[in-house]
Short mmCIF file of C-alpha atoms and ligand atoms in Angstrom, two decimals:
data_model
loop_
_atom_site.label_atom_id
_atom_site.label_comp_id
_atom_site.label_asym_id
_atom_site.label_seq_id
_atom_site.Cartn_x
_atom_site.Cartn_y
_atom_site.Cartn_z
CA UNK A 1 31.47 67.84 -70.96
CA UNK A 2 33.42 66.26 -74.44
CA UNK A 3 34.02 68.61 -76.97
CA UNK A 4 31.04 68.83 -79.41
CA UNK A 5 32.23 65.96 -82.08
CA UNK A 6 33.09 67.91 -86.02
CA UNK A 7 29.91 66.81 -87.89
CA UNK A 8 30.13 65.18 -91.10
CA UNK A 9 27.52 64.78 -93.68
CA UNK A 10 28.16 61.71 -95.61
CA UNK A 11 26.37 61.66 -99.22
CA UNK A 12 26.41 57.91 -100.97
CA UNK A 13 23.32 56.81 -102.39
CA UNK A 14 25.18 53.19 -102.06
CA UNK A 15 24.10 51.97 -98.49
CA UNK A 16 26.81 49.52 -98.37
CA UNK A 17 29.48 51.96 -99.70
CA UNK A 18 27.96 54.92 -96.72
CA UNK A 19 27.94 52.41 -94.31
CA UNK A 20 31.36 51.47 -94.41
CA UNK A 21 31.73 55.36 -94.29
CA UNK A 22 29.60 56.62 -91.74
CA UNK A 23 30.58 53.46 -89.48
CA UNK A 24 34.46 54.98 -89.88
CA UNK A 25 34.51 57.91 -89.47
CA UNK A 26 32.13 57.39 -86.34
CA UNK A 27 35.16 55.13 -85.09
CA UNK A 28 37.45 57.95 -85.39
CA UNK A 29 35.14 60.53 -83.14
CA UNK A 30 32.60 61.98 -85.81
CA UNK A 31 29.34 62.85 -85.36
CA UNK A 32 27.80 61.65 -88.89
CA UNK A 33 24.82 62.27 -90.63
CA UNK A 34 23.81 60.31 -93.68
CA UNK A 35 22.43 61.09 -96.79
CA UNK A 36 21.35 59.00 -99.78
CA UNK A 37 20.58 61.28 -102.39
CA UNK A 38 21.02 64.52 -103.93
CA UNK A 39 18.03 66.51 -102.53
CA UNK A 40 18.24 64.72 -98.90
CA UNK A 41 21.31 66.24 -98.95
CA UNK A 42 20.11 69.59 -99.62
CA UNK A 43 18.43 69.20 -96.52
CA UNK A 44 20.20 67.79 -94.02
CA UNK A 45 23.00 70.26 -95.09
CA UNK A 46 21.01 73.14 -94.00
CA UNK A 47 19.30 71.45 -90.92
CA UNK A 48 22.66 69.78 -89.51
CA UNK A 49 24.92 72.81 -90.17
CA UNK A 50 27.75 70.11 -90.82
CA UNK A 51 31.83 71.11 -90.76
CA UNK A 52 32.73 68.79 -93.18
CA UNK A 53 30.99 66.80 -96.25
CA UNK A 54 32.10 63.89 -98.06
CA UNK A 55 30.30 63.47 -101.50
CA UNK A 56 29.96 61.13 -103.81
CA UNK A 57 29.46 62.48 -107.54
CA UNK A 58 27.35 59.74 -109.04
CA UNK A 59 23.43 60.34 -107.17
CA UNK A 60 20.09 59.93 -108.13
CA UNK A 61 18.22 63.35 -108.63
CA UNK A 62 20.72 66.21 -108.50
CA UNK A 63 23.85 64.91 -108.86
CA UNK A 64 26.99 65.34 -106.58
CA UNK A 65 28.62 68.52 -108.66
CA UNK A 66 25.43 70.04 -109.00
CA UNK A 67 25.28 70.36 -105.15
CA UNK A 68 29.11 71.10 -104.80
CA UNK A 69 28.14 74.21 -107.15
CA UNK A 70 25.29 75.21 -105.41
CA UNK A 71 27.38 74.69 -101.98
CA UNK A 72 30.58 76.71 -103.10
CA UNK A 73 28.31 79.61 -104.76
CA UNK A 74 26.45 80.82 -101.21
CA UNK A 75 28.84 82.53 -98.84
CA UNK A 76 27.09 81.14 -96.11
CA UNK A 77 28.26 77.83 -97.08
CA UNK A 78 31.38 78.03 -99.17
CA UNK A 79 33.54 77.54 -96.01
CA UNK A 80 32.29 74.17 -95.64
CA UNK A 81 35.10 71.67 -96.95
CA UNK A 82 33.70 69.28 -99.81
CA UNK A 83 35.60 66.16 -100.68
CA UNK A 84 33.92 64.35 -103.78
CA UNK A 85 33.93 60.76 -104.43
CA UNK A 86 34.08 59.44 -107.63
CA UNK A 87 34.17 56.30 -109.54
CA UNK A 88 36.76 56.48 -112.20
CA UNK A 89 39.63 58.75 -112.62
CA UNK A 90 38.09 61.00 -115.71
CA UNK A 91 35.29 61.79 -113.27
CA UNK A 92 37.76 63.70 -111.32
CA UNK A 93 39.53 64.88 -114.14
CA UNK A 94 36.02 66.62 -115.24
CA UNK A 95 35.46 67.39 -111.81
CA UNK A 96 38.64 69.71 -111.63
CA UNK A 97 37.87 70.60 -115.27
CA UNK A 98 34.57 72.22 -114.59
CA UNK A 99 35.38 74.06 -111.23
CA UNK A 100 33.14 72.70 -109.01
CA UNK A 101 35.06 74.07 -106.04
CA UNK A 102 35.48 71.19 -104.48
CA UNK A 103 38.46 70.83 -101.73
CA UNK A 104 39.39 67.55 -102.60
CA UNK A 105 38.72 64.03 -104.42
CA UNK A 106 38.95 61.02 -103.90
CA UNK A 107 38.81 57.95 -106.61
CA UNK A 108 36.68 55.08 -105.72
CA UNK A 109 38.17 52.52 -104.69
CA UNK A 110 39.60 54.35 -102.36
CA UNK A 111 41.07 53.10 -99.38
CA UNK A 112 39.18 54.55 -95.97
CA UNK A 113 43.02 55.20 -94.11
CA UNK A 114 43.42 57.81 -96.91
CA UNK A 115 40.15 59.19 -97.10
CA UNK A 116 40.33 59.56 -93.07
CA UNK A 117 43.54 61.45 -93.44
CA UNK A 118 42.03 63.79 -96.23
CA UNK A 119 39.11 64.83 -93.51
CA UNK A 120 41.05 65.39 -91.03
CA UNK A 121 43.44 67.70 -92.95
CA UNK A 122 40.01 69.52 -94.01
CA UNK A 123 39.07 69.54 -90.61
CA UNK A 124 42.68 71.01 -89.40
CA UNK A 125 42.41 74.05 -91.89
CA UNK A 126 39.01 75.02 -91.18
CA UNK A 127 38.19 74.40 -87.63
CA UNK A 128 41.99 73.88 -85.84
CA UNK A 129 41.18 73.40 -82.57
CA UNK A 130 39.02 70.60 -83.31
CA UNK A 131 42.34 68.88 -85.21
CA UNK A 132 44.97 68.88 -82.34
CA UNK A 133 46.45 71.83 -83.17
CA UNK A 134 48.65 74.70 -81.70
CA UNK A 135 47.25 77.61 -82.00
CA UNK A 136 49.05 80.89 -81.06
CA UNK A 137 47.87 84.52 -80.51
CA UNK A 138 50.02 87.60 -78.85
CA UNK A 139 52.17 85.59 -76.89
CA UNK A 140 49.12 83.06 -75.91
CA UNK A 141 49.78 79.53 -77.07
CA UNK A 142 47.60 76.93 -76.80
CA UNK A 143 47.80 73.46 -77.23
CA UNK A 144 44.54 71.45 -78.21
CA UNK A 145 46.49 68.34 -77.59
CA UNK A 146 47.79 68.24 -74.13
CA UNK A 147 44.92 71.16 -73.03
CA UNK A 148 47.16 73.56 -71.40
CA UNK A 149 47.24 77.07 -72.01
CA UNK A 150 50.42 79.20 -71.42
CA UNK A 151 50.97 83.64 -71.60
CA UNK A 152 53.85 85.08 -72.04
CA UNK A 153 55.75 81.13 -71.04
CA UNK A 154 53.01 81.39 -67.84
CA UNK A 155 50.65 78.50 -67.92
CA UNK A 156 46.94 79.52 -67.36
CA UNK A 157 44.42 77.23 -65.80
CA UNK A 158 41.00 77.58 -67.38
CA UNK A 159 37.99 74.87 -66.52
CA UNK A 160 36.94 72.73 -69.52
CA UNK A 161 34.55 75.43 -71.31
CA UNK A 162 36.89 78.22 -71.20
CA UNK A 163 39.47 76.33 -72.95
CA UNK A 164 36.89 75.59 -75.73
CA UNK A 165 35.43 79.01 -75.99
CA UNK A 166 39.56 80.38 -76.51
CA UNK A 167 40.37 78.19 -78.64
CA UNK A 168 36.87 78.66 -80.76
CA UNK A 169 38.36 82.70 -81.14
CA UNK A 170 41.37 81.59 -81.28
CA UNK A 171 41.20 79.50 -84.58
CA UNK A 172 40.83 82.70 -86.47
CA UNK A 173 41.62 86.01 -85.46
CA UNK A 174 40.07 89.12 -85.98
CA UNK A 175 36.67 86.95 -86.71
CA UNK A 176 33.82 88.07 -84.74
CA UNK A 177 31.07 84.95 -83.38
CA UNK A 178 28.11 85.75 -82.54
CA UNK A 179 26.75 84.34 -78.62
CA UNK A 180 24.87 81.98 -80.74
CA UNK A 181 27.79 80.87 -82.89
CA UNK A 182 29.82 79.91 -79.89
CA UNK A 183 27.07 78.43 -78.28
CA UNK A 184 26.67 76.36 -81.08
CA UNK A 185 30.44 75.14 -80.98
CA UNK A 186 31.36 75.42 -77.66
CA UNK A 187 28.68 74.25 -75.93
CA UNK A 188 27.15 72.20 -78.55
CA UNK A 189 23.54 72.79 -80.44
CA UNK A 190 21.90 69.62 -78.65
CA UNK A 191 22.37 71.60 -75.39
CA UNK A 192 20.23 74.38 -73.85
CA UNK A 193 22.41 77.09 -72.99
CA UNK A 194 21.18 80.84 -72.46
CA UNK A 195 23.22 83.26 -74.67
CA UNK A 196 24.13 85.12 -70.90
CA UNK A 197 26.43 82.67 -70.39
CA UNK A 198 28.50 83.16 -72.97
CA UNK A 199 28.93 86.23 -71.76
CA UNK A 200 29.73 84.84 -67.93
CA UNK A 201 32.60 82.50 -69.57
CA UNK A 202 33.72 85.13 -71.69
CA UNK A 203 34.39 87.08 -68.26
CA UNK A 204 36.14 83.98 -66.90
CA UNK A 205 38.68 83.61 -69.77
CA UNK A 206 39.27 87.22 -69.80
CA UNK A 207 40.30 87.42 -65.95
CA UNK A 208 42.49 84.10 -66.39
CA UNK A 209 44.13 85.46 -69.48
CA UNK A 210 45.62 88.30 -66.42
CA UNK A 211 43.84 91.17 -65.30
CA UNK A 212 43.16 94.88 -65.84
CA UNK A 213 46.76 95.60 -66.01
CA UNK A 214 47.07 93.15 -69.57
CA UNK A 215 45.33 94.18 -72.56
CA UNK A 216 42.15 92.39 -72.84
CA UNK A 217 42.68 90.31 -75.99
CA UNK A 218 38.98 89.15 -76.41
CA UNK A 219 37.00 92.13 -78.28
CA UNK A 220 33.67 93.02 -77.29
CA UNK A 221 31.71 93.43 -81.16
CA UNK A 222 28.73 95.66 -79.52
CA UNK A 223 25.47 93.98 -81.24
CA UNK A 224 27.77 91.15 -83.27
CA UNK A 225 29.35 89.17 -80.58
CA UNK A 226 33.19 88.44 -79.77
CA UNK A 227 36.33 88.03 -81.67
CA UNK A 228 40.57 87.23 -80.28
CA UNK A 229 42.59 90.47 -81.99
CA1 LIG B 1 26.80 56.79 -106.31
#
């Protein structure tokens, strides 16, 4: 099983201009969503659950920095990078002048090799493993590029899932995910999955990470779920 694909909401009300988007950024691996206007964006935003949106200011109906603001003041959402789109450089300007929280812009034209770059430097910061990165924890290191997992300089072997569901905890420390969360990006949310098995794989990593003898690194959050440290 692939790695469930970052999602990215892509809001142009343009259909040649999100076209040329979506069809990129599928290219490079995304799973993309599209939206053409302000309040289909609304939506989709809360149905698709995406890790990533790229915005574009000008929309019919509520307008791009109206739903930036609206994005950036819920704590539910605020995590989710933004980059805006807009036409002409005193858009952004304004943008940046009236704090829509926004984690980058980009000015139209804009070529797609940059904008591809910008997402996946988004991506990187919020969801590392996703990015190719290394990610490192009390002597674990692992490498989301070449797959392999080491302790302590000792490689680990863990199947396909376990290596997703470390490196899920492993992105941010001390950040407990509920069965459901890591369902939901482990596993993927097209899939069926009980939340027991979670719980089975979470057993697995733990015994390959070494046994009673090595402190158990994965935290057991009675009634919340799991968390690395
Ligand atoms: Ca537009």
């Amino acid at each position: 099983m692939a790695q469930p694909r970052p999602r990215i909401l892509v809001v142009e009300d343009e259909p040649a201009q999100r076209e040329v988007l979506a069809y990129n950024l599928e290219a490079e691996g995304f799973q993309v969503s599209r939206a053409s206007s302000g309040d289909e964006a609304l939506l989709l935003f809360d149905e698709e659950a995406p890790d990533l949106v790229v915005l574009d200011w000008m929309l019919p109906g509520v307008s791009g920095i109206e739903i930036c603001r609206r994005w950036k003041a819920r704590a539910e959402t605020r995590g989710v990078p933004i980059i805006m789109i807009s036409a002409r450089t005193e858009e952004v300007d304004r943008v940046r002048g009236i704090e829509t929280g926004a984690d980058d812009y980009v000015v139209k034209p804009y070529s797609i090799v940059e904008l591809m770059a910008r997402v996946r430097g988004q991506l990187r910061r919020v969801r590392p493993s996703m990015a190719g990165a290394r990610l490192e924890f009390e002597g674990v290191v692992l490498d989301t590029e070449s797959h392999k997992v080491t302790r302590d300089g000792v490689e680990i072997s863990l199947g396909p899932t376990e290596f997703r569901l470390l490196a899920t905890l492993m992105e941010k420390p001390g950040r407990v995910l509920s069965r459901e969360q890591l369902l939901d990006r482990v596993w993927g949310r097209d899939i069926y999955v009980d939340t027991r098995t979670v719980d089975v794989h979470v057993g697995r990593v733990r015994k390959a990470l070494g046994g009673p003898s090595r402190l158990d690194l994965i935290r057991t959050v009675r009634g919340a779920g799991y968390a690395i440290g």
